[in-house]
Amino acid sequence: MHISIFSRSADDLALIARSLPAHDCEAVQQRADLRRAQAQLLIVDVADAGEHLAEIVQAATTLPVLLLAGDALAELAALSEYAGRRLVESEFKPLRRHALAARVALLLQRAYPGHDERQVQQFGDYRFETPANLVTHAGVPVTLTQKEFALALLLFAGLGRPLSRVTLQESVWGAEDDNAVPTRTIDTHISRVRSKLALKPENGYRLSTVYGYGYQLERLDAPAPRK
């Protein structure tokens, strides 16, 4: 797919292109360029867009949009304006290739349910394939529902980093309901993913609760000894 990137960082542009080798990535520097580009997804650096962010997102009309932001309060406030919109996602800098690729894959799948561009991501013994939603562990297929797959891919993409419940809800469930997804629904899906993918210390992983915040998947240096 064709992806337009509104960013003035050469390093970020290069990393995005390396992270999305199956896509045609094009940098755009002016708002007017967005209307001419035949893009199917827009990636916008919030800091570079500045006060024109709303205009840039609006210029993208019905395109899915991925917003890139640091931790500045102004940038976080800008992201909150778009929270809950089905075709708008956010990713924090510094960018990480696996996290970026997973976020883009989930956003494209949500925006274009029928697209069949095959993407494969490998995390140790775990292999994820979109849009078929196939996952294998050590070569053995694991049956996951669509939301379990999206949740698992998001956790692996954010390996070693806490993910908030808000992030999990917006990325996996989107804005399909007016009300927030019940906490027990997220907890149940986390439990199923942990069980089905055997995310246990003896297998080299720990999927733990971050009290009052969300969840974190960690890869352990060495599997814990079996008792």
PDB file of C-alpha atoms in Angstrom:
ATOM      1  CA  MET A   1       0.000   0.000   0.000  1.00  0.00           C
ATOM      2  CA  HIS A   2       1.014   3.609  -0.545  1.00  0.00           C
ATOM      3  CA  ILE A   3       1.831   5.460   2.676  1.00  0.00           C
ATOM      4  CA  SER A   4       2.406   9.226   2.955  1.00  0.00           C
ATOM      5  CA  ILE A   5       4.625  10.417   5.805  1.00  0.00           C
ATOM      6  CA  PHE A   6       4.486  14.002   7.081  1.00  0.00           C
ATOM      7  CA  SER A   7       7.808  14.323   8.909  1.00  0.00           C
ATOM      8  CA  ARG A   8      10.944  16.432   8.660  1.00  0.00           C
ATOM      9  CA  SER A   9      13.191  13.887  10.390  1.00  0.00           C
ATOM     10  CA  ALA A  10      15.422  12.047   7.933  1.00  0.00           C
ATOM     11  CA  ASP A  11      16.166   9.420  10.585  1.00  0.00           C
ATOM     12  CA  ASP A  12      12.476   8.738  11.248  1.00  0.00           C
ATOM     13  CA  LEU A  13      11.697   8.600   7.528  1.00  0.00           C
ATOM     14  CA  ALA A  14      14.464   6.059   6.989  1.00  0.00           C
ATOM     15  CA  LEU A  15      13.353   3.935   9.958  1.00  0.00           C
ATOM     16  CA  ILE A  16       9.724   3.942   8.793  1.00  0.00           C
ATOM     17  CA  ALA A  17      10.769   2.823   5.301  1.00  0.00           C
ATOM     18  CA  ARG A  18      12.878  -0.010   6.788  1.00  0.00           C
ATOM     19  CA  SER A  19      10.030  -1.031   9.079  1.00  0.00           C
ATOM     20  CA  LEU A  20       7.483  -1.223   6.243  1.00  0.00           C
ATOM     21  CA  PRO A  21       9.385  -2.807   3.327  1.00  0.00           C
ATOM     22  CA  ALA A  22       6.217  -4.196   1.724  1.00  0.00           C
ATOM     23  CA  HIS A  23       4.713  -0.710   1.414  1.00  0.00           C
ATOM     24  CA  ASP A  24       5.451   2.241  -0.855  1.00  0.00           C
ATOM     25  CA  CYS A  25       6.439   5.005   1.578  1.00  0.00           C
ATOM     26  CA  GLU A  26       6.592   8.625   0.392  1.00  0.00           C
ATOM     27  CA  ALA A  27       7.604  11.695   2.395  1.00  0.00           C
ATOM     28  CA  VAL A  28       5.414  14.784   2.066  1.00  0.00           C
ATOM     29  CA  GLN A  29       6.514  18.172   3.385  1.00  0.00           C
ATOM     30  CA  GLN A  30       3.564  20.413   2.533  1.00  0.00           C
ATOM     31  CA  ARG A  31      -0.106  20.110   3.420  1.00  0.00           C
ATOM     32  CA  ALA A  32      -1.004  20.589  -0.239  1.00  0.00           C
ATOM     33  CA  ASP A  33       0.974  17.457  -1.109  1.00  0.00           C
ATOM     34  CA  LEU A  34      -1.490  15.327   0.833  1.00  0.00           C
ATOM     35  CA  ARG A  35      -4.297  16.016  -1.594  1.00  0.00           C
ATOM     36  CA  ARG A  36      -2.139  15.051  -4.566  1.00  0.00           C
ATOM     37  CA  ALA A  37      -0.706  11.895  -3.028  1.00  0.00           C
ATOM     38  CA  GLN A  38      -2.552   8.655  -3.755  1.00  0.00           C
ATOM     39  CA  ALA A  39      -1.978   7.401  -0.242  1.00  0.00           C
ATOM     40  CA  GLN A  40      -3.934   4.731   1.615  1.00  0.00           C
ATOM     41  CA  LEU A  41      -2.489   5.622   5.012  1.00  0.00           C
ATOM     42  CA  LEU A  42      -1.001   8.796   6.484  1.00  0.00           C
ATOM     43  CA  ILE A  43       1.726   8.956   9.134  1.00  0.00           C
ATOM     44  CA  VAL A  44       2.105  12.364  10.796  1.00  0.00           C
ATOM     45  CA  ASP A  45       4.773  13.607  13.193  1.00  0.00           C
ATOM     46  CA  VAL A  46       2.740  15.670  15.678  1.00  0.00           C
ATOM     47  CA  ALA A  47       5.636  18.025  16.480  1.00  0.00           C
ATOM     48  CA  ASP A  48       6.304  18.783  12.812  1.00  0.00           C
ATOM     49  CA  ALA A  49       2.614  19.316  12.095  1.00  0.00           C
ATOM     50  CA  GLY A  50       2.308  21.753  15.004  1.00  0.00           C
ATOM     51  CA  GLU A  51      -0.773  23.952  14.962  1.00  0.00           C
ATOM     52  CA  HIS A  52      -1.682  22.582  11.528  1.00  0.00           C
ATOM     53  CA  LEU A  53      -2.269  19.042  12.801  1.00  0.00           C
ATOM     54  CA  ALA A  54      -6.059  19.251  12.603  1.00  0.00           C
ATOM     55  CA  GLU A  55      -5.868  20.594   9.031  1.00  0.00           C
ATOM     56  CA  ILE A  56      -3.464  17.854   7.984  1.00  0.00           C
ATOM     57  CA  VAL A  57      -5.635  15.093   9.433  1.00  0.00           C
ATOM     58  CA  GLN A  58      -8.702  16.681   7.820  1.00  0.00           C
ATOM     59  CA  ALA A  59      -6.885  16.857   4.466  1.00  0.00           C
ATOM     60  CA  ALA A  60      -6.482  13.087   4.665  1.00  0.00           C
ATOM     61  CA  THR A  61     -10.295  12.837   4.462  1.00  0.00           C
ATOM     62  CA  THR A  62     -11.174   9.188   5.169  1.00  0.00           C
ATOM     63  CA  LEU A  63      -7.626   7.794   5.305  1.00  0.00           C
ATOM     64  CA  PRO A  64      -6.416   5.951   8.389  1.00  0.00           C
ATOM     65  CA  VAL A  65      -3.882   8.103  10.257  1.00  0.00           C
ATOM     66  CA  LEU A  66      -0.987   7.168  12.539  1.00  0.00           C
ATOM     67  CA  LEU A  67       0.187  10.020  14.776  1.00  0.00           C
ATOM     68  CA  LEU A  68       3.796  10.007  16.029  1.00  0.00           C
ATOM     69  CA  ALA A  69       4.467  11.890  19.257  1.00  0.00           C
ATOM     70  CA  GLY A  70       7.041  12.371  21.968  1.00  0.00           C
ATOM     71  CA  ASP A  71       6.139  12.957  25.588  1.00  0.00           C
ATOM     72  CA  ALA A  72       5.653  16.724  25.431  1.00  0.00           C
ATOM     73  CA  LEU A  73       2.421  17.847  27.087  1.00  0.00           C
ATOM     74  CA  ALA A  74       1.334  19.738  23.985  1.00  0.00           C
ATOM     75  CA  GLU A  75       1.755  16.612  21.876  1.00  0.00           C
ATOM     76  CA  LEU A  76      -0.124  14.453  24.373  1.00  0.00           C
ATOM     77  CA  ALA A  77      -2.956  16.975  24.385  1.00  0.00           C
ATOM     78  CA  ALA A  78      -3.070  16.852  20.587  1.00  0.00           C
ATOM     79  CA  LEU A  79      -3.328  13.051  20.670  1.00  0.00           C
ATOM     80  CA  SER A  80      -6.165  13.130  23.191  1.00  0.00           C
ATOM     81  CA  GLU A  81      -8.275  15.091  20.713  1.00  0.00           C
ATOM     82  CA  TYR A  82      -8.317  12.103  18.378  1.00  0.00           C
ATOM     83  CA  ALA A  83      -8.622   9.346  21.012  1.00  0.00           C
ATOM     84  CA  GLY A  84     -11.375   6.880  20.239  1.00  0.00           C
ATOM     85  CA  ARG A  85     -11.583   7.576  16.517  1.00  0.00           C
ATOM     86  CA  ARG A  86     -11.650   4.287  14.655  1.00  0.00           C
ATOM     87  CA  LEU A  87      -9.121   5.187  11.976  1.00  0.00           C
ATOM     88  CA  VAL A  88      -6.662   7.201  14.068  1.00  0.00           C
ATOM     89  CA  GLU A  89      -3.877   5.530  16.050  1.00  0.00           C
ATOM     90  CA  SER A  90      -0.811   6.876  17.858  1.00  0.00           C
ATOM     91  CA  GLU A  91       2.741   5.673  18.435  1.00  0.00           C
ATOM     92  CA  PHE A  92       5.313   7.261  20.718  1.00  0.00           C
ATOM     93  CA  LYS A  93       8.884   8.187  19.827  1.00  0.00           C
ATOM     94  CA  PRO A  94      11.599   7.080  19.717  1.00  0.00           C
ATOM     95  CA  LEU A  95      10.183   4.725  17.126  1.00  0.00           C
ATOM     96  CA  ARG A  96      10.800   0.980  17.269  1.00  0.00           C
ATOM     97  CA  ARG A  97      10.555  -1.049  14.096  1.00  0.00           C
ATOM     98  CA  HIS A  98       8.465  -3.962  15.379  1.00  0.00           C
ATOM     99  CA  ALA A  99       6.059  -1.695  17.265  1.00  0.00           C
ATOM    100  CA  LEU A 100       5.613   0.585  14.257  1.00  0.00           C
ATOM    101  CA  ALA A 101       5.039  -2.315  11.849  1.00  0.00           C
ATOM    102  CA  ALA A 102       2.490  -3.918  14.171  1.00  0.00           C
ATOM    103  CA  ARG A 103       0.618  -0.648  14.686  1.00  0.00           C
ATOM    104  CA  VAL A 104       0.442  -0.033  10.932  1.00  0.00           C
ATOM    105  CA  ALA A 105      -0.696  -3.615  10.265  1.00  0.00           C
ATOM    106  CA  LEU A 106      -3.533  -3.360  12.783  1.00  0.00           C
ATOM    107  CA  LEU A 107      -4.612   0.060  11.500  1.00  0.00           C
ATOM    108  CA  LEU A 108      -4.653  -1.090   7.870  1.00  0.00           C
ATOM    109  CA  GLN A 109      -6.573  -4.213   8.788  1.00  0.00           C
ATOM    110  CA  ARG A 110      -9.177  -2.098  10.547  1.00  0.00           C
ATOM    111  CA  ALA A 111      -9.417   0.404   7.682  1.00  0.00           C
ATOM    112  CA  TYR A 112      -9.335  -2.135   4.832  1.00  0.00           C
ATOM    113  CA  PRO A 113     -10.807  -5.431   6.091  1.00  0.00           C
ATOM    114  CA  GLY A 114     -10.550  -6.976   2.642  1.00  0.00           C
ATOM    115  CA  HIS A 115      -6.926  -6.156   1.903  1.00  0.00           C
ATOM    116  CA  ASP A 116      -4.769  -9.233   1.449  1.00  0.00           C
ATOM    117  CA  GLU A 117      -1.220  -7.885   1.629  1.00  0.00           C
ATOM    118  CA  ARG A 118       0.650 -10.575   3.538  1.00  0.00           C
ATOM    119  CA  GLN A 119       2.842  -9.401   6.412  1.00  0.00           C
ATOM    120  CA  VAL A 120       4.950 -11.701   8.586  1.00  0.00           C
ATOM    121  CA  GLN A 121       6.584 -10.725  11.870  1.00  0.00           C
ATOM    122  CA  GLN A 122       8.843 -12.980  13.908  1.00  0.00           C
ATOM    123  CA  PHE A 123       9.437 -12.650  17.663  1.00  0.00           C
ATOM    124  CA  GLY A 124      11.694 -15.480  18.782  1.00  0.00           C
ATOM    125  CA  ASP A 125       9.680 -18.696  18.406  1.00  0.00           C
ATOM    126  CA  TYR A 126       6.469 -16.770  17.715  1.00  0.00           C
ATOM    127  CA  ARG A 127       5.451 -16.001  14.139  1.00  0.00           C
ATOM    128  CA  PHE A 128       2.548 -13.677  13.287  1.00  0.00           C
ATOM    129  CA  GLU A 129       0.994 -13.371   9.832  1.00  0.00           C
ATOM    130  CA  THR A 130      -1.512 -10.692   8.826  1.00  0.00           C
ATOM    131  CA  PRO A 131      -4.145 -10.274   7.505  1.00  0.00           C
ATOM    132  CA  ALA A 132      -4.738 -14.028   7.833  1.00  0.00           C
ATOM    133  CA  ASN A 133      -4.391 -13.692  11.632  1.00  0.00           C
ATOM    134  CA  LEU A 134      -2.218 -16.793  11.845  1.00  0.00           C
ATOM    135  CA  VAL A 135       0.228 -17.371  14.683  1.00  0.00           C
ATOM    136  CA  THR A 136       2.591 -20.245  15.331  1.00  0.00           C
ATOM    137  CA  HIS A 137       4.701 -21.028  18.383  1.00  0.00           C
ATOM    138  CA  ALA A 138       7.817 -23.062  17.643  1.00  0.00           C
ATOM    139  CA  GLY A 139       6.198 -24.064  14.356  1.00  0.00           C
ATOM    140  CA  VAL A 140       2.948 -25.222  15.958  1.00  0.00           C
ATOM    141  CA  PRO A 141      -0.224 -23.317  14.917  1.00  0.00           C
ATOM    142  CA  VAL A 142      -2.117 -21.596  17.745  1.00  0.00           C
ATOM    143  CA  THR A 143      -5.805 -20.782  17.368  1.00  0.00           C
ATOM    144  CA  LEU A 144      -6.621 -17.210  18.389  1.00  0.00           C
ATOM    145  CA  THR A 145      -9.706 -15.103  17.826  1.00  0.00           C
ATOM    146  CA  GLN A 146      -9.292 -11.889  15.838  1.00  0.00           C
ATOM    147  CA  LYS A 147      -9.090  -9.744  18.979  1.00  0.00           C
ATOM    148  CA  GLU A 148      -6.772 -12.193  20.754  1.00  0.00           C
ATOM    149  CA  PHE A 149      -4.463 -12.063  17.721  1.00  0.00           C
ATOM    150  CA  ALA A 150      -4.493  -8.245  17.646  1.00  0.00           C
ATOM    151  CA  LEU A 151      -3.843  -8.113  21.398  1.00  0.00           C
ATOM    152  CA  ALA A 152      -0.984 -10.619  21.215  1.00  0.00           C
ATOM    153  CA  LEU A 153       0.664  -8.821  18.300  1.00  0.00           C
ATOM    154  CA  LEU A 154       0.408  -5.504  20.151  1.00  0.00           C
ATOM    155  CA  LEU A 155       1.994  -7.000  23.275  1.00  0.00           C
ATOM    156  CA  PHE A 156       4.891  -8.501  21.315  1.00  0.00           C
ATOM    157  CA  ALA A 157       5.408  -5.278  19.365  1.00  0.00           C
ATOM    158  CA  GLY A 158       5.679  -3.413  22.671  1.00  0.00           C
ATOM    159  CA  LEU A 159       7.927  -6.048  24.264  1.00  0.00           C
ATOM    160  CA  GLY A 160       9.444  -4.720  27.476  1.00  0.00           C
ATOM    161  CA  ARG A 161       7.217  -1.644  27.580  1.00  0.00           C
ATOM    162  CA  PRO A 162       4.066  -1.151  29.696  1.00  0.00           C
ATOM    163  CA  LEU A 163       0.902  -0.773  27.629  1.00  0.00           C
ATOM    164  CA  SER A 164      -2.030   1.064  29.166  1.00  0.00           C
ATOM    165  CA  ARG A 165      -5.564  -0.264  29.175  1.00  0.00           C
ATOM    166  CA  VAL A 166      -6.553   2.740  27.055  1.00  0.00           C
ATOM    167  CA  THR A 167      -3.970   1.795  24.433  1.00  0.00           C
ATOM    168  CA  LEU A 168      -5.125  -1.829  24.408  1.00  0.00           C
ATOM    169  CA  GLN A 169      -8.764  -0.822  24.133  1.00  0.00           C
ATOM    170  CA  GLU A 170      -8.289   1.699  21.323  1.00  0.00           C
ATOM    171  CA  SER A 171      -5.919  -0.512  19.325  1.00  0.00           C
ATOM    172  CA  VAL A 172      -7.808  -3.804  19.650  1.00  0.00           C
ATOM    173  CA  TRP A 173     -11.439  -2.813  20.157  1.00  0.00           C
ATOM    174  CA  GLY A 174     -11.336   0.616  18.488  1.00  0.00           C
ATOM    175  CA  ALA A 175     -14.440   2.776  18.708  1.00  0.00           C
ATOM    176  CA  GLU A 176     -16.896  -0.037  18.111  1.00  0.00           C
ATOM    177  CA  ASP A 177     -18.853   0.922  21.232  1.00  0.00           C
ATOM    178  CA  ASP A 178     -19.795   4.265  22.714  1.00  0.00           C
ATOM    179  CA  ASN A 179     -18.841   3.030  26.161  1.00  0.00           C
ATOM    180  CA  ALA A 180     -15.445   1.869  27.330  1.00  0.00           C
ATOM    181  CA  VAL A 181     -14.711  -1.830  27.062  1.00  0.00           C
ATOM    182  CA  PRO A 182     -15.242  -3.375  30.522  1.00  0.00           C
ATOM    183  CA  THR A 183     -12.064  -4.063  32.466  1.00  0.00           C
ATOM    184  CA  ARG A 184     -13.023  -7.723  32.841  1.00  0.00           C
ATOM    185  CA  THR A 185     -13.194  -8.078  29.036  1.00  0.00           C
ATOM    186  CA  ILE A 186      -9.596  -6.927  28.635  1.00  0.00           C
ATOM    187  CA  ASP A 187      -8.490  -9.080  31.581  1.00  0.00           C
ATOM    188  CA  THR A 188     -10.211 -12.136  30.089  1.00  0.00           C
ATOM    189  CA  HIS A 189      -8.529 -11.652  26.714  1.00  0.00           C
ATOM    190  CA  ILE A 190      -5.140 -11.158  28.397  1.00  0.00           C
ATOM    191  CA  SER A 191      -5.634 -14.394  30.323  1.00  0.00           C
ATOM    192  CA  ARG A 192      -6.525 -16.297  27.153  1.00  0.00           C
ATOM    193  CA  VAL A 193      -3.518 -14.926  25.257  1.00  0.00           C
ATOM    194  CA  ARG A 194      -1.210 -15.835  28.153  1.00  0.00           C
ATOM    195  CA  SER A 195      -2.612 -19.385  28.250  1.00  0.00           C
ATOM    196  CA  LYS A 196      -2.828 -20.084  24.502  1.00  0.00           C
ATOM    197  CA  LEU A 197       0.658 -18.732  23.745  1.00  0.00           C
ATOM    198  CA  ALA A 198       2.194 -20.222  26.913  1.00  0.00           C
ATOM    199  CA  LEU A 199       3.620 -16.867  27.980  1.00  0.00           C
ATOM    200  CA  LYS A 200       5.224 -18.212  31.148  1.00  0.00           C
ATOM    201  CA  PRO A 201       8.654 -17.766  32.772  1.00  0.00           C
ATOM    202  CA  GLU A 202       9.568 -21.377  31.989  1.00  0.00           C
ATOM    203  CA  ASN A 203       9.123 -20.486  28.305  1.00  0.00           C
ATOM    204  CA  GLY A 204      11.151 -17.271  28.597  1.00  0.00           C
ATOM    205  CA  TYR A 205       8.310 -14.735  28.838  1.00  0.00           C
ATOM    206  CA  ARG A 206       6.359 -12.948  31.553  1.00  0.00           C
ATOM    207  CA  LEU A 207       3.018 -11.242  30.888  1.00  0.00           C
ATOM    208  CA  SER A 208       2.292  -9.239  34.013  1.00  0.00           C
ATOM    209  CA  THR A 209      -0.147  -6.652  35.315  1.00  0.00           C
ATOM    210  CA  VAL A 210       1.119  -3.103  35.788  1.00  0.00           C
ATOM    211  CA  TYR A 211      -0.980  -2.017  38.751  1.00  0.00           C
ATOM    212  CA  GLY A 212      -3.340   0.840  37.967  1.00  0.00           C
ATOM    213  CA  TYR A 213      -2.070   1.094  34.389  1.00  0.00           C
ATOM    214  CA  GLY A 214      -2.224  -1.958  32.158  1.00  0.00           C
ATOM    215  CA  TYR A 215      -0.016  -4.879  31.131  1.00  0.00           C
ATOM    216  CA  GLN A 216       3.561  -5.565  30.110  1.00  0.00           C
ATOM    217  CA  LEU A 217       5.098  -8.474  28.200  1.00  0.00           C
ATOM    218  CA  GLU A 218       8.744  -9.125  29.043  1.00  0.00           C
ATOM    219  CA  ARG A 219      11.237 -11.478  27.508  1.00  0.00           C
ATOM    220  CA  LEU A 220      13.420 -13.057  30.184  1.00  0.00           C
ATOM    221  CA  ASP A 221      17.160 -13.466  29.656  1.00  0.00           C
ATOM    222  CA  ALA A 222      16.887 -17.163  30.444  1.00  0.00           C
ATOM    223  CA  PRO A 223      13.809 -19.335  30.962  1.00  0.00           C
ATOM    224  CA  ALA A 224      13.001 -19.958  34.598  1.00  0.00           C
ATOM    225  CA  PRO A 225      13.840 -23.517  35.694  1.00  0.00           C
ATOM    226  CA  ARG A 226      10.921 -25.942  35.698  1.00  0.00           C
ATOM    227  CA  LYS A 227       9.907 -27.276  39.092  1.00  0.00           C
TER     228      LYS A 227
END
